mmCIF file of C-alpha atoms in Angstrom:
data_model
loop_
_atom_site.group_PDB
_atom_site.id
_atom_site.type_symbol
_atom_site.label_atom_id
_atom_site.label_comp_id
_atom_site.label_asym_id
_atom_site.label_seq_id
_atom_site.Cartn_x
_atom_site.Cartn_y
_atom_site.Cartn_z
ATOM 1 C CA MET A 68 -18.069 34.808 -10.225
ATOM 2 C CA MET A 69 -16.191 32.861 -8.281
ATOM 3 C CA HIS A 70 -16.966 29.315 -7.333
ATOM 4 C CA TRP A 71 -17.060 28.321 -3.754
ATOM 5 C CA PHE A 72 -14.338 25.593 -4.541
ATOM 6 C CA GLU A 73 -11.875 28.456 -5.201
ATOM 7 C CA GLY A 74 -12.768 30.463 -1.743
ATOM 8 C CA PRO A 75 -12.411 30.033 1.593
ATOM 9 C CA LEU A 76 -11.419 26.067 2.802
ATOM 10 C CA ALA A 77 -10.183 24.502 5.964
ATOM 11 C CA ALA A 78 -8.519 21.027 6.022
ATOM 12 C CA PHE A 79 -7.997 18.760 8.950
ATOM 13 C CA ASP A 80 -5.185 15.662 9.326
ATOM 14 C CA THR A 81 -3.946 13.475 11.650
ATOM 15 C CA GLU A 82 -0.551 11.058 12.392
ATOM 16 C CA THR A 83 -1.408 7.986 14.569
ATOM 17 C CA THR A 84 -0.334 5.320 16.294
ATOM 18 C CA GLY A 85 -1.622 2.849 13.585
ATOM 19 C CA VAL A 86 -4.779 2.639 11.296
ATOM 20 C CA ASP A 87 -7.530 1.084 14.009
ATOM 21 C CA VAL A 88 -10.030 4.011 14.847
ATOM 22 C CA GLU A 89 -11.217 2.333 18.019
ATOM 23 C CA GLN A 90 -7.792 1.427 19.586
ATOM 24 C CA ASP A 91 -5.378 3.448 17.776
ATOM 25 C CA ARG A 92 -4.477 7.248 19.074
ATOM 26 C CA ILE A 93 -3.327 10.885 17.404
ATOM 27 C CA VAL A 94 0.097 11.582 17.816
ATOM 28 C CA SER A 95 0.036 14.478 15.975
ATOM 29 C CA ALA A 96 -2.954 16.946 13.941
ATOM 30 C CA ALA A 97 -3.247 20.145 12.154
ATOM 31 C CA LEU A 98 -5.609 22.318 10.908
ATOM 32 C CA VAL A 99 -5.014 24.660 7.577
ATOM 33 C CA ALA A 100 -7.264 27.645 6.117
ATOM 34 C CA GLN A 101 -6.900 29.464 2.909
ATOM 35 C CA ASP A 102 -8.993 32.294 2.220
ATOM 36 C CA THR A 103 -8.832 32.451 -1.597
ATOM 37 C CA THR A 104 -6.684 29.996 -4.317
ATOM 38 C CA GLY A 105 -3.244 31.240 -4.085
ATOM 39 C CA GLY A 106 -3.215 32.874 -0.889
ATOM 40 C CA ARG A 107 -1.385 32.071 2.592
ATOM 41 C CA VAL A 108 -1.798 29.121 4.259
ATOM 42 C CA ARG A 109 -2.398 29.711 8.190
ATOM 43 C CA THR A 110 -1.593 26.496 10.164
ATOM 44 C CA THR A 111 -2.208 25.433 13.548
ATOM 45 C CA ARG A 112 -0.405 22.174 14.621
ATOM 46 C CA TRP A 113 -0.580 19.995 17.551
ATOM 47 C CA LEU A 114 1.695 17.420 18.862
ATOM 48 C CA VAL A 115 0.332 14.699 21.561
ATOM 49 C CA ASN A 116 1.938 12.188 23.887
ATOM 50 C CA PRO A 117 -0.139 9.237 23.218
ATOM 51 C CA GLY A 118 0.080 7.459 26.665
ATOM 52 C CA ILE A 119 0.740 4.195 25.002
ATOM 53 C CA PRO A 120 3.682 3.060 23.001
ATOM 54 C CA VAL A 121 4.226 4.114 19.529
ATOM 55 C CA PRO A 122 4.923 0.730 17.071
ATOM 56 C CA VAL A 123 7.975 1.021 15.026
ATOM 57 C CA GLY A 124 5.965 0.868 11.806
ATOM 58 C CA ALA A 125 3.647 4.046 12.677
ATOM 59 C CA THR A 126 7.054 5.772 13.642
ATOM 60 C CA GLU A 127 8.692 4.421 10.294
ATOM 61 C CA ILE A 128 5.511 6.200 8.543
ATOM 62 C CA HIS A 129 5.329 9.448 9.954
ATOM 63 C CA GLY A 130 8.701 9.750 11.736
ATOM 64 C CA LEU A 131 7.559 10.626 15.602
ATOM 65 C CA THR A 132 9.258 8.230 17.785
ATOM 66 C CA ASP A 133 7.908 7.407 21.691
ATOM 67 C CA ASP A 134 11.188 9.555 22.964
ATOM 68 C CA HIS A 135 10.279 12.760 20.645
ATOM 69 C CA LEU A 136 6.651 12.702 22.025
ATOM 70 C CA GLN A 137 7.392 12.370 25.444
ATOM 71 C CA ARG A 138 9.434 14.875 25.386
ATOM 72 C CA ASN A 139 7.559 17.290 23.062
ATOM 73 C CA GLY A 140 4.194 16.057 23.035
ATOM 74 C CA ARG A 141 1.146 17.502 25.471
ATOM 75 C CA TRP A 142 -1.556 15.060 27.148
ATOM 76 C CA PRO A 143 -3.876 13.920 25.357
ATOM 77 C CA ALA A 144 -6.941 15.643 26.931
ATOM 78 C CA PRO A 145 -6.505 19.136 26.363
ATOM 79 C CA VAL A 146 -4.920 18.510 23.126
ATOM 80 C CA VAL A 147 -8.189 16.755 21.551
ATOM 81 C CA ASP A 148 -10.299 19.729 23.305
ATOM 82 C CA GLU A 149 -8.530 22.452 21.324
ATOM 83 C CA VAL A 150 -8.761 20.782 18.171
ATOM 84 C CA ALA A 151 -12.134 19.616 18.321
ATOM 85 C CA ARG A 152 -13.041 23.212 19.427
ATOM 86 C CA SER A 153 -10.729 24.518 16.404
ATOM 87 C CA LEU A 154 -12.848 22.420 13.796
ATOM 88 C CA ALA A 155 -16.289 23.658 15.365
ATOM 89 C CA GLU A 156 -15.383 27.315 14.940
ATOM 90 C CA SER A 157 -13.939 26.897 11.783
ATOM 91 C CA CYS A 158 -16.777 25.420 10.570
ATOM 92 C CA ALA A 159 -19.430 27.830 12.429
ATOM 93 C CA THR A 160 -18.020 30.216 9.695
ATOM 94 C CA GLY A 161 -19.309 28.606 7.122
ATOM 95 C CA ARG A 162 -15.810 26.823 5.528
ATOM 96 C CA PRO A 163 -16.132 23.664 3.942
ATOM 97 C CA LEU A 164 -13.767 21.043 5.839
ATOM 98 C CA VAL A 165 -11.320 19.113 3.581
ATOM 99 C CA VAL A 166 -10.707 15.775 5.133
ATOM 100 C CA MET A 167 -8.784 13.007 3.007
ATOM 101 C CA ASN A 168 -10.641 9.798 3.894
ATOM 102 C CA ALA A 169 -12.736 11.759 6.359
ATOM 103 C CA PRO A 170 -14.344 8.275 8.226
ATOM 104 C CA PHE A 171 -10.683 7.855 9.631
ATOM 105 C CA ASP A 172 -9.766 11.071 10.913
ATOM 106 C CA LEU A 173 -12.693 12.326 12.139
ATOM 107 C CA THR A 174 -13.844 9.148 13.431
ATOM 108 C CA LEU A 175 -10.588 8.760 15.213
ATOM 109 C CA LEU A 176 -10.674 12.309 17.122
ATOM 110 C CA ASP A 177 -14.237 11.270 18.005
ATOM 111 C CA ARG A 178 -12.977 8.174 19.937
ATOM 112 C CA GLU A 179 -10.330 10.245 21.438
ATOM 113 C CA LEU A 180 -12.973 12.800 22.487
ATOM 114 C CA LYS A 181 -14.683 9.742 24.299
ATOM 115 C CA ARG A 182 -11.694 8.312 25.759
ATOM 116 C CA HIS A 183 -10.275 11.436 27.187
ATOM 117 C CA ARG A 184 -12.887 14.131 27.571
ATOM 118 C CA ALA A 185 -16.177 11.692 27.911
ATOM 119 C CA SER A 186 -17.685 13.852 24.924
ATOM 120 C CA SER A 187 -17.978 13.306 21.218
ATOM 121 C CA MET A 188 -17.375 15.216 17.635
ATOM 122 C CA ALA A 189 -21.475 15.840 17.800
ATOM 123 C CA GLY A 190 -20.939 17.579 21.035
ATOM 124 C CA TYR A 191 -18.722 20.292 19.735
ATOM 125 C CA LEU A 192 -20.522 20.182 16.672
ATOM 126 C CA ALA A 193 -24.036 20.966 18.183
ATOM 127 C CA ASP A 194 -25.884 23.712 16.173
ATOM 128 C CA VAL A 195 -22.730 23.927 13.634
ATOM 129 C CA PRO A 196 -23.182 23.217 9.923
ATOM 130 C CA LEU A 197 -20.474 20.416 8.992
ATOM 131 C CA ARG A 198 -19.910 20.688 5.483
ATOM 132 C CA VAL A 199 -17.060 17.936 4.775
ATOM 133 C CA ILE A 200 -15.207 17.646 1.517
ATOM 134 C CA ASP A 201 -13.170 14.362 1.206
ATOM 135 C CA PRO A 202 -11.385 14.356 -2.350
ATOM 136 C CA ARG A 203 -10.695 10.433 -1.828
ATOM 137 C CA VAL A 204 -14.672 10.406 -2.330
ATOM 138 C CA LEU A 205 -14.616 13.234 -4.869
ATOM 139 C CA ASP A 206 -12.265 11.145 -7.279
ATOM 140 C CA LYS A 207 -13.289 7.843 -7.073
ATOM 141 C CA HIS A 208 -17.023 9.030 -7.735
ATOM 142 C CA LEU A 209 -15.987 11.759 -10.496
ATOM 143 C CA ASP A 210 -13.595 9.182 -12.437
ATOM 144 C CA ARG A 211 -14.907 5.903 -10.835
ATOM 145 C CA TYR A 212 -13.736 3.992 -13.833
ATOM 146 C CA ARG A 213 -9.985 5.258 -13.413
ATOM 147 C CA LYS A 214 -7.663 2.104 -12.859
ATOM 148 C CA GLY A 215 -4.834 2.876 -9.553
ATOM 149 C CA ARG A 216 -4.330 3.882 -6.139
ATOM 150 C CA ARG A 217 -6.076 6.576 -4.895
ATOM 151 C CA THR A 218 -3.366 7.162 -1.675
ATOM 152 C CA LEU A 219 -3.072 11.178 -1.151
ATOM 153 C CA LYS A 220 0.607 10.753 -2.807
ATOM 154 C CA ASP A 221 -1.082 9.458 -5.924
ATOM 155 C CA LEU A 222 -4.004 12.018 -6.196
ATOM 156 C CA CYS A 223 -1.657 14.723 -5.476
ATOM 157 C CA GLU A 224 0.466 13.502 -8.765
ATOM 158 C CA LEU A 225 -2.385 12.584 -10.729
ATOM 159 C CA TYR A 226 -3.940 16.258 -10.629
ATOM 160 C CA GLU A 227 -0.291 17.938 -10.229
ATOM 161 C CA VAL A 228 -0.710 18.942 -6.715
ATOM 162 C CA PRO A 229 2.691 19.572 -4.671
ATOM 163 C CA LEU A 230 2.905 17.492 -1.473
ATOM 164 C CA ASP A 231 5.778 18.298 0.096
ATOM 165 C CA GLY A 232 6.971 16.105 3.312
ATOM 166 C CA ALA A 233 4.079 13.340 3.458
ATOM 167 C CA HIS A 234 2.656 11.871 6.550
ATOM 168 C CA ASP A 235 3.160 15.146 8.016
ATOM 169 C CA ALA A 236 -0.177 15.840 9.288
ATOM 170 C CA ALA A 237 0.299 19.960 8.180
ATOM 171 C CA ALA A 238 1.804 18.856 4.981
ATOM 172 C CA ASP A 239 -0.919 16.513 4.333
ATOM 173 C CA ALA A 240 -3.906 18.580 5.432
ATOM 174 C CA THR A 241 -2.756 21.392 2.941
ATOM 175 C CA ALA A 242 -2.134 18.898 -0.123
ATOM 176 C CA SER A 243 -5.715 17.745 0.231
ATOM 177 C CA LEU A 244 -6.948 21.427 0.857
ATOM 178 C CA LEU A 245 -5.135 22.129 -2.706
ATOM 179 C CA LEU A 246 -6.255 18.522 -4.307
ATOM 180 C CA VAL A 247 -10.109 20.067 -3.440
ATOM 181 C CA ARG A 248 -9.550 23.018 -5.314
ATOM 182 C CA ALA A 249 -7.680 21.007 -8.077
ATOM 183 C CA ILE A 250 -10.750 18.280 -8.494
ATOM 184 C CA CYS A 251 -13.584 20.390 -8.558
ATOM 185 C CA ARG A 252 -11.680 22.681 -10.866
ATOM 186 C CA ARG A 253 -11.282 19.607 -13.591
ATOM 187 C CA PHE A 254 -15.005 18.679 -12.883
ATOM 188 C CA SER A 255 -16.263 22.303 -12.303
ATOM 189 C CA SER A 256 -19.165 21.448 -15.023
ATOM 190 C CA ARG A 257 -20.159 19.053 -12.805
ATOM 191 C CA LEU A 258 -19.980 20.240 -9.599
ATOM 192 C CA GLU A 259 -19.878 23.995 -9.672
ATOM 193 C CA ARG A 260 -24.181 23.903 -9.178
ATOM 194 C CA LEU A 261 -23.693 22.577 -6.162
ATOM 195 C CA SER A 262 -23.082 24.118 -2.858
ATOM 196 C CA PRO A 263 -20.777 22.427 -0.101
ATOM 197 C CA ALA A 264 -23.795 21.683 2.129
ATOM 198 C CA GLU A 265 -25.365 19.413 -1.224
ATOM 199 C CA LEU A 266 -22.271 17.701 -1.863
ATOM 200 C CA HIS A 267 -21.705 16.683 2.066
ATOM 201 C CA THR A 268 -24.928 14.823 1.703
ATOM 202 C CA LEU A 269 -23.976 13.272 -1.831
ATOM 203 C CA GLN A 270 -20.662 12.394 -0.710
ATOM 204 C CA ALA A 271 -22.449 10.227 2.280
ATOM 205 C CA THR A 272 -24.300 8.533 -0.450
ATOM 206 C CA TRP A 273 -21.421 8.062 -2.649
ATOM 207 C CA HIS A 274 -19.185 6.925 -0.208
ATOM 208 C CA ALA A 275 -21.775 4.007 0.688
ATOM 209 C CA ALA A 276 -22.201 3.073 -2.822
ATOM 210 C CA GLN A 277 -18.115 2.789 -2.976
ATOM 211 C CA ALA A 278 -18.043 1.033 0.293
ATOM 212 C CA ARG A 279 -20.706 -1.769 -1.342
ATOM 213 C CA GLY A 280 -18.773 -2.052 -4.323
ATOM 214 C CA LEU A 281 -15.475 -2.718 -2.388
ATOM 215 C CA GLU A 282 -17.234 -5.225 -0.314
ATOM 216 C CA ALA A 283 -18.222 -7.059 -3.535
ATOM 217 C CA TRP A 284 -14.749 -6.649 -4.810
ATOM 218 C CA PHE A 285 -13.414 -8.325 -1.512
ATOM 219 C CA SER A 286 -15.936 -11.317 -2.057
ATOM 220 C CA LYS A 287 -14.955 -11.763 -5.600
ATOM 221 C CA SER A 288 -11.422 -12.046 -4.793
ATOM 222 C CA GLY A 289 -12.179 -14.642 -1.891
ATOM 223 C CA THR A 290 -10.964 -12.421 0.929
ATOM 224 C CA PRO A 291 -14.623 -11.294 2.304
ATOM 225 C CA GLU A 292 -13.991 -8.115 4.340
ATOM 226 C CA ALA A 293 -16.700 -5.934 5.472
ATOM 227 C CA VAL A 294 -16.365 -2.233 4.909
ATOM 228 C CA ASP A 295 -18.267 0.549 7.115
ATOM 229 C CA PRO A 296 -20.155 2.378 4.409
ATOM 230 C CA ALA A 297 -20.554 5.606 7.084
ATOM 231 C CA TRP A 298 -19.319 8.727 6.074
ATOM 232 C CA PRO A 299 -18.070 11.434 7.208
ATOM 233 C CA LEU A 300 -18.040 9.646 10.765
ATOM 234 C CA ARG A 301 -18.395 6.283 11.887
ATOM 235 C CA PRO A 302 -21.126 5.947 14.356
ATOM 236 C CA ALA A 303 -20.027 4.342 17.704
ATOM 237 C CA LEU A 304 -19.747 0.864 18.953
ATOM 238 C CA PRO A 305 -22.231 -0.717 21.015
ATOM 239 C CA ALA A 306 -21.007 -0.654 24.997
ATOM 240 C CA ALA A 307 -20.518 -4.120 25.405
ATOM 241 C CA ALA A 308 -22.940 -5.992 27.894
#
């Protein structure tokens, strides 16, 4: 019998103006889908003119310049609507949604929906089963005592997954999808009896524990820093009085 992680999966990724989910903007996004291990990967891409300058540091990472985005990117409002609808439609089919470091990409999309559509991810996902699989959370839980970084590049090297064109949204989403298959295969004895829905619930618990551990490490290192325990989506900040 084929395990769920060898079957249909989708994956989502974004490239952005920075790392602040409350203030930064999406400049590109991709949703990829694969029906079975080794099958054809279908890709949907979006390019966005964010309406604000793209910092040089961000351009150095993903290669998208202000000039290119102004010439070729679309205005954010229709794009974020299309992205959210596409995610909802994919999730409605029952496909697990792979998102590397899910609280970043999903929260940023949620804030863009609020900014440009006066909406939210919850509005698009009403009555849609969300089953997120986050390779970063999986790896940190299943191989918690391994030292070293756990970026997408590092994990792809460790699990021997190809990553062609890193920091391109479609390339990163494809690598994340293949990475989930590789992680679940390696730890199949611990994961094969779990459904994607059960694993989604467990990852929320695992991520919260990982956040507490990271906070404790920061504190012990003399650089206290809060780490948000919410997964896969951070709650909206309260409105200013």
